[in-house]
Amino acid sequence: MIILCEKGLKCFEDSVRQLIEKHILKTLAADLTRNTFSMLAEEYDCPFSGDNMKLDTIIPHLPKEAKTLATSVMESIRGGSSVEEFLESYTSLTDPKYTQLLIKKQDKKKERQMVFSQKQALLEQLKSETKSGDLLNISCNLIFIKQNSALLHAPGRAISGVVKVLASNLPDNQATAFNDLLGLVVSELKGESEVGDEDKERLRVLVTDVVFGNQQPEVE
């Protein structure tokens, strides 16, 4: 999933991209590292705590060349800013010469399947989500998938920048509606107003139109 999120980062200007990269590193990359280090600890029979700040207790038990890579992985999730650098270090660390872990390599078919599965899950959430902030986030994810065939994993404070980029690739009428709905959500979050059910439905319809065009989604 991190690879698919990294592929879409090039769409954003530096300030927004940096927010998204740090969010990916602090969440998805941190979870992946914790799970991987836990398995490495078992493989090398070393004491280990799953606490994020104690992950590096395994590093002294690793082969010499792997220690540098493991340190790079830790530095990435603690204070790094490059998902690409994290992926390079992580891929090298999980090389068969350092571990018996079977890390499956991504291929185009699996990536397409993952994007499709994520899209279907988001479409289901779009139907039922009632919180306007979460609904906007789901909407951004779906439109991002449509435009880039990649995944989006952005923090709330980056959503305004995300909408700006997504809207720039929409027809004028859809872009205007999308920006208007963003404004309504921002006003609600500031406590100035509430997003009504009609406006939430407008957002759902807008997203469905963008994702499917003139085609109607299949009814299960």
mmCIF file of C-alpha atoms in Angstrom:
data_model
loop_
_atom_site.group_PDB
_atom_site.id
_atom_site.type_symbol
_atom_site.label_atom_id
_atom_site.label_comp_id
_atom_site.label_asym_id
_atom_site.label_seq_id
_atom_site.Cartn_x
_atom_site.Cartn_y
_atom_site.Cartn_z
ATOM 1 C CA MET A 1 0.000 0.000 0.000
ATOM 2 C CA ILE A 2 2.855 2.393 0.797
ATOM 3 C CA ILE A 3 4.236 1.938 -2.713
ATOM 4 C CA LEU A 4 0.877 2.906 -4.212
ATOM 5 C CA CYS A 5 0.684 5.959 -1.954
ATOM 6 C CA GLU A 6 4.223 6.985 -2.880
ATOM 7 C CA LYS A 7 3.402 6.836 -6.587
ATOM 8 C CA GLY A 8 0.839 9.597 -6.244
ATOM 9 C CA LEU A 9 3.035 12.036 -4.315
ATOM 10 C CA LYS A 10 4.402 13.633 -7.484
ATOM 11 C CA CYS A 11 0.974 15.215 -8.053
ATOM 12 C CA PHE A 12 1.431 17.645 -5.172
ATOM 13 C CA GLU A 13 3.478 20.768 -4.635
ATOM 14 C CA ASP A 14 6.212 20.662 -1.994
ATOM 15 C CA SER A 15 4.258 21.943 1.028
ATOM 16 C CA VAL A 16 1.352 19.521 0.587
ATOM 17 C CA ARG A 17 3.599 16.627 -0.435
ATOM 18 C CA GLN A 18 5.705 17.042 2.694
ATOM 19 C CA LEU A 19 2.640 16.884 4.931
ATOM 20 C CA ILE A 20 1.469 13.720 3.203
ATOM 21 C CA GLU A 21 4.903 12.076 3.251
ATOM 22 C CA LYS A 22 5.341 12.664 6.987
ATOM 23 C CA HIS A 23 1.837 11.295 7.609
ATOM 24 C CA ILE A 24 2.585 8.133 5.615
ATOM 25 C CA LEU A 25 5.842 7.627 7.520
ATOM 26 C CA LYS A 26 4.224 8.164 10.921
ATOM 27 C CA THR A 27 1.320 5.797 10.200
ATOM 28 C CA LEU A 28 1.643 3.206 7.418
ATOM 29 C CA ALA A 29 5.439 3.009 7.488
ATOM 30 C CA ALA A 30 5.553 2.865 11.279
ATOM 31 C CA ASP A 31 3.019 0.017 11.366
ATOM 32 C CA LEU A 32 4.906 -1.916 8.688
ATOM 33 C CA THR A 33 8.208 -1.408 10.517
ATOM 34 C CA ARG A 34 6.778 -2.515 13.838
ATOM 35 C CA ASN A 35 5.375 -5.724 12.335
ATOM 36 C CA THR A 36 8.561 -6.479 10.400
ATOM 37 C CA PHE A 37 10.873 -5.811 13.350
ATOM 38 C CA SER A 38 8.699 -8.036 15.528
ATOM 39 C CA MET A 39 9.229 -10.910 13.072
ATOM 40 C CA LEU A 40 12.951 -10.143 12.811
ATOM 41 C CA ALA A 41 13.217 -10.218 16.603
ATOM 42 C CA GLU A 42 11.717 -13.698 16.625
ATOM 43 C CA GLU A 43 14.016 -14.824 13.831
ATOM 44 C CA TYR A 44 17.152 -13.588 15.619
ATOM 45 C CA ASP A 45 15.900 -14.638 19.063
ATOM 46 C CA CYS A 46 16.318 -11.251 20.704
ATOM 47 C CA PRO A 47 14.284 -9.411 23.365
ATOM 48 C CA PHE A 48 11.838 -7.026 21.835
ATOM 49 C CA SER A 49 9.078 -4.622 22.834
ATOM 50 C CA GLY A 50 6.431 -3.570 20.364
ATOM 51 C CA ASP A 51 6.582 0.001 21.639
ATOM 52 C CA ASN A 52 7.528 2.320 18.768
ATOM 53 C CA MET A 53 10.340 3.978 20.712
ATOM 54 C CA LYS A 54 11.999 0.632 21.506
ATOM 55 C CA LEU A 55 12.040 -0.854 18.050
ATOM 56 C CA ASP A 56 15.759 -0.211 17.725
ATOM 57 C CA THR A 57 16.514 -2.725 20.519
ATOM 58 C CA ILE A 58 16.651 -5.350 17.779
ATOM 59 C CA ILE A 59 19.322 -3.563 15.715
ATOM 60 C CA PRO A 60 22.377 -4.853 17.669
ATOM 61 C CA HIS A 61 21.224 -8.422 16.975
ATOM 62 C CA LEU A 62 21.133 -8.017 13.197
ATOM 63 C CA PRO A 63 23.954 -8.879 10.770
ATOM 64 C CA LYS A 64 26.495 -6.062 10.472
ATOM 65 C CA GLU A 65 25.395 -4.774 7.063
ATOM 66 C CA ALA A 66 21.751 -4.910 8.035
ATOM 67 C CA LYS A 67 22.264 -2.664 11.067
ATOM 68 C CA THR A 68 22.801 0.420 8.907
ATOM 69 C CA LEU A 69 19.668 -0.320 6.898
ATOM 70 C CA ALA A 70 17.594 -0.922 10.027
ATOM 71 C CA THR A 71 18.843 2.347 11.481
ATOM 72 C CA SER A 72 17.830 4.160 8.279
ATOM 73 C CA VAL A 73 14.360 2.635 8.511
ATOM 74 C CA MET A 74 14.040 3.828 12.114
ATOM 75 C CA GLU A 75 15.261 7.308 11.266
ATOM 76 C CA SER A 76 12.689 7.512 8.464
ATOM 77 C CA ILE A 77 9.679 6.818 10.655
ATOM 78 C CA ARG A 78 10.905 8.964 13.555
ATOM 79 C CA GLY A 79 11.929 12.126 11.783
ATOM 80 C CA GLY A 80 12.318 11.488 8.100
ATOM 81 C CA SER A 81 10.503 13.193 5.264
ATOM 82 C CA SER A 82 11.028 10.874 2.294
ATOM 83 C CA VAL A 83 8.816 7.854 1.661
ATOM 84 C CA GLU A 84 11.085 6.886 -1.223
ATOM 85 C CA GLU A 85 14.098 6.678 1.096
ATOM 86 C CA PHE A 86 12.104 4.608 3.584
ATOM 87 C CA LEU A 87 11.072 2.151 0.863
ATOM 88 C CA GLU A 88 14.661 1.823 -0.378
ATOM 89 C CA SER A 89 15.973 1.051 3.121
ATOM 90 C CA TYR A 90 13.079 -1.267 3.934
ATOM 91 C CA THR A 91 13.438 -3.210 0.683
ATOM 92 C CA SER A 92 17.168 -3.660 1.261
ATOM 93 C CA LEU A 93 16.661 -4.686 4.899
ATOM 94 C CA THR A 94 14.183 -7.418 3.941
ATOM 95 C CA ASP A 95 16.493 -8.890 1.312
ATOM 96 C CA PRO A 96 16.797 -12.701 1.665
ATOM 97 C CA LYS A 97 20.489 -12.373 2.592
ATOM 98 C CA TYR A 98 19.445 -10.701 5.860
ATOM 99 C CA THR A 99 16.232 -12.501 6.727
ATOM 100 C CA GLN A 100 14.159 -15.574 6.007
ATOM 101 C CA LEU A 101 11.012 -13.442 5.926
ATOM 102 C CA LEU A 102 9.076 -13.922 2.734
ATOM 103 C CA ILE A 103 8.336 -10.360 1.652
ATOM 104 C CA LYS A 104 6.148 -10.526 -1.426
ATOM 105 C CA LYS A 105 7.212 -8.250 -4.256
ATOM 106 C CA GLN A 106 4.569 -6.028 -5.781
ATOM 107 C CA ASP A 107 3.681 -6.453 -9.431
ATOM 108 C CA LYS A 108 1.376 -4.488 -11.700
ATOM 109 C CA LYS A 109 -1.460 -7.005 -11.429
ATOM 110 C CA LYS A 110 -1.401 -7.011 -7.628
ATOM 111 C CA GLU A 111 -1.220 -3.228 -7.568
ATOM 112 C CA ARG A 112 -4.298 -2.956 -9.793
ATOM 113 C CA GLN A 113 -6.142 -5.439 -7.588
ATOM 114 C CA MET A 114 -5.228 -3.475 -4.468
ATOM 115 C CA VAL A 115 -6.370 -0.186 -5.985
ATOM 116 C CA PHE A 116 -9.641 -1.782 -7.132
ATOM 117 C CA SER A 117 -10.305 -3.294 -3.693
ATOM 118 C CA GLN A 118 -9.625 0.016 -1.998
ATOM 119 C CA LYS A 119 -11.919 1.797 -4.451
ATOM 120 C CA GLN A 120 -14.774 -0.635 -3.757
ATOM 121 C CA ALA A 121 -14.343 -0.250 0.005
ATOM 122 C CA LEU A 122 -14.370 3.542 -0.298
ATOM 123 C CA LEU A 123 -17.512 3.484 -2.459
ATOM 124 C CA GLU A 124 -19.295 1.571 0.292
ATOM 125 C CA GLN A 125 -18.116 4.097 2.872
ATOM 126 C CA LEU A 126 -19.277 6.954 0.639
ATOM 127 C CA LYS A 127 -22.848 5.652 0.822
ATOM 128 C CA SER A 128 -23.060 5.541 4.602
ATOM 129 C CA GLU A 129 -20.626 8.125 6.014
ATOM 130 C CA THR A 130 -22.431 11.024 7.708
ATOM 131 C CA LYS A 131 -19.553 13.032 9.223
ATOM 132 C CA SER A 132 -18.752 15.759 6.730
ATOM 133 C CA GLY A 133 -14.989 15.755 7.355
ATOM 134 C CA ASP A 134 -14.713 12.018 6.852
ATOM 135 C CA LEU A 135 -17.015 12.197 3.839
ATOM 136 C CA LEU A 136 -14.746 14.778 2.223
ATOM 137 C CA ASN A 137 -11.697 12.609 2.920
ATOM 138 C CA ILE A 138 -13.378 9.574 1.324
ATOM 139 C CA SER A 139 -14.363 11.734 -1.643
ATOM 140 C CA CYS A 140 -10.785 12.935 -2.132
ATOM 141 C CA ASN A 141 -9.510 9.366 -2.012
ATOM 142 C CA LEU A 142 -11.967 8.199 -4.665
ATOM 143 C CA ILE A 143 -11.305 11.085 -7.034
ATOM 144 C CA PHE A 144 -7.559 10.633 -6.526
ATOM 145 C CA ILE A 145 -7.823 6.965 -7.504
ATOM 146 C CA LYS A 146 -9.807 7.926 -10.602
ATOM 147 C CA GLN A 147 -7.280 10.538 -11.692
ATOM 148 C CA ASN A 148 -4.025 8.785 -10.789
ATOM 149 C CA SER A 149 -4.624 5.030 -10.369
ATOM 150 C CA ALA A 150 -2.769 5.374 -7.076
ATOM 151 C CA LEU A 151 -3.775 5.614 -3.415
ATOM 152 C CA LEU A 152 -3.998 8.674 -1.188
ATOM 153 C CA HIS A 153 -3.162 8.724 2.515
ATOM 154 C CA ALA A 154 -3.351 12.349 3.615
ATOM 155 C CA PRO A 155 -3.821 13.995 7.022
ATOM 156 C CA GLY A 156 -6.771 16.309 7.581
ATOM 157 C CA ARG A 157 -4.645 19.447 7.448
ATOM 158 C CA ALA A 158 -3.559 18.578 3.902
ATOM 159 C CA ILE A 159 -7.064 18.102 2.502
ATOM 160 C CA SER A 160 -7.487 21.701 1.301
ATOM 161 C CA GLY A 161 -4.310 21.332 -0.753
ATOM 162 C CA VAL A 162 -5.471 17.959 -2.022
ATOM 163 C CA VAL A 163 -8.823 19.366 -3.150
ATOM 164 C CA LYS A 164 -7.020 22.182 -4.982
ATOM 165 C CA VAL A 165 -4.991 19.666 -7.000
ATOM 166 C CA LEU A 166 -7.930 17.362 -7.688
ATOM 167 C CA ALA A 167 -10.215 20.229 -8.695
ATOM 168 C CA SER A 168 -7.629 21.509 -11.192
ATOM 169 C CA ASN A 169 -8.167 18.302 -13.180
ATOM 170 C CA LEU A 170 -11.985 18.448 -13.153
ATOM 171 C CA PRO A 171 -14.331 20.239 -15.543
ATOM 172 C CA ASP A 172 -15.144 23.776 -14.383
ATOM 173 C CA ASN A 173 -18.615 22.975 -13.052
ATOM 174 C CA GLN A 174 -17.369 20.012 -10.990
ATOM 175 C CA ALA A 175 -14.312 21.935 -9.786
ATOM 176 C CA THR A 176 -16.485 24.814 -8.596
ATOM 177 C CA ALA A 177 -18.873 22.463 -6.789
ATOM 178 C CA PHE A 178 -15.981 20.571 -5.175
ATOM 179 C CA ASN A 179 -14.359 23.785 -3.898
ATOM 180 C CA ASP A 180 -17.715 25.059 -2.625
ATOM 181 C CA LEU A 181 -18.264 21.850 -0.672
ATOM 182 C CA LEU A 182 -14.749 22.087 0.755
ATOM 183 C CA GLY A 183 -15.614 25.565 1.991
ATOM 184 C CA LEU A 184 -18.734 24.250 3.716
ATOM 185 C CA VAL A 185 -16.776 21.505 5.483
ATOM 186 C CA VAL A 186 -14.077 23.968 6.600
ATOM 187 C CA SER A 187 -16.759 26.290 7.988
ATOM 188 C CA GLU A 188 -18.262 23.409 9.937
ATOM 189 C CA LEU A 189 -14.901 22.406 11.368
ATOM 190 C CA LYS A 190 -14.414 26.003 12.505
ATOM 191 C CA GLY A 191 -17.790 25.889 14.237
ATOM 192 C CA GLU A 192 -19.260 28.543 11.958
ATOM 193 C CA SER A 193 -21.967 26.398 10.354
ATOM 194 C CA GLU A 194 -23.074 22.837 9.695
ATOM 195 C CA VAL A 195 -23.041 20.875 6.456
ATOM 196 C CA GLY A 196 -26.622 19.851 5.729
ATOM 197 C CA ASP A 197 -27.767 16.492 4.422
ATOM 198 C CA GLU A 198 -28.486 17.981 1.001
ATOM 199 C CA ASP A 199 -24.928 19.222 0.642
ATOM 200 C CA LYS A 200 -23.546 15.855 1.768
ATOM 201 C CA GLU A 201 -25.670 14.200 -0.901
ATOM 202 C CA ARG A 202 -24.368 16.735 -3.451
ATOM 203 C CA LEU A 203 -20.862 15.615 -2.587
ATOM 204 C CA ARG A 204 -21.779 11.941 -2.978
ATOM 205 C CA VAL A 205 -23.367 12.623 -6.376
ATOM 206 C CA LEU A 206 -20.378 14.683 -7.491
ATOM 207 C CA VAL A 207 -17.934 11.925 -6.570
ATOM 208 C CA THR A 208 -20.048 9.248 -8.230
ATOM 209 C CA ASP A 209 -20.191 11.334 -11.416
ATOM 210 C CA VAL A 210 -16.421 11.819 -11.399
ATOM 211 C CA VAL A 211 -15.661 8.153 -10.728
ATOM 212 C CA PHE A 212 -18.170 6.639 -13.157
ATOM 213 C CA GLY A 213 -18.747 9.414 -15.685
ATOM 214 C CA ASN A 214 -21.917 8.657 -17.643
ATOM 215 C CA GLN A 215 -21.841 5.049 -16.474
ATOM 216 C CA GLN A 216 -23.915 4.078 -13.485
ATOM 217 C CA PRO A 217 -22.339 2.030 -10.675
ATOM 218 C CA GLU A 218 -23.430 -1.568 -10.557
ATOM 219 C CA VAL A 219 -26.215 -2.335 -8.108
ATOM 220 C CA GLU A 220 -25.505 -5.388 -5.987
#
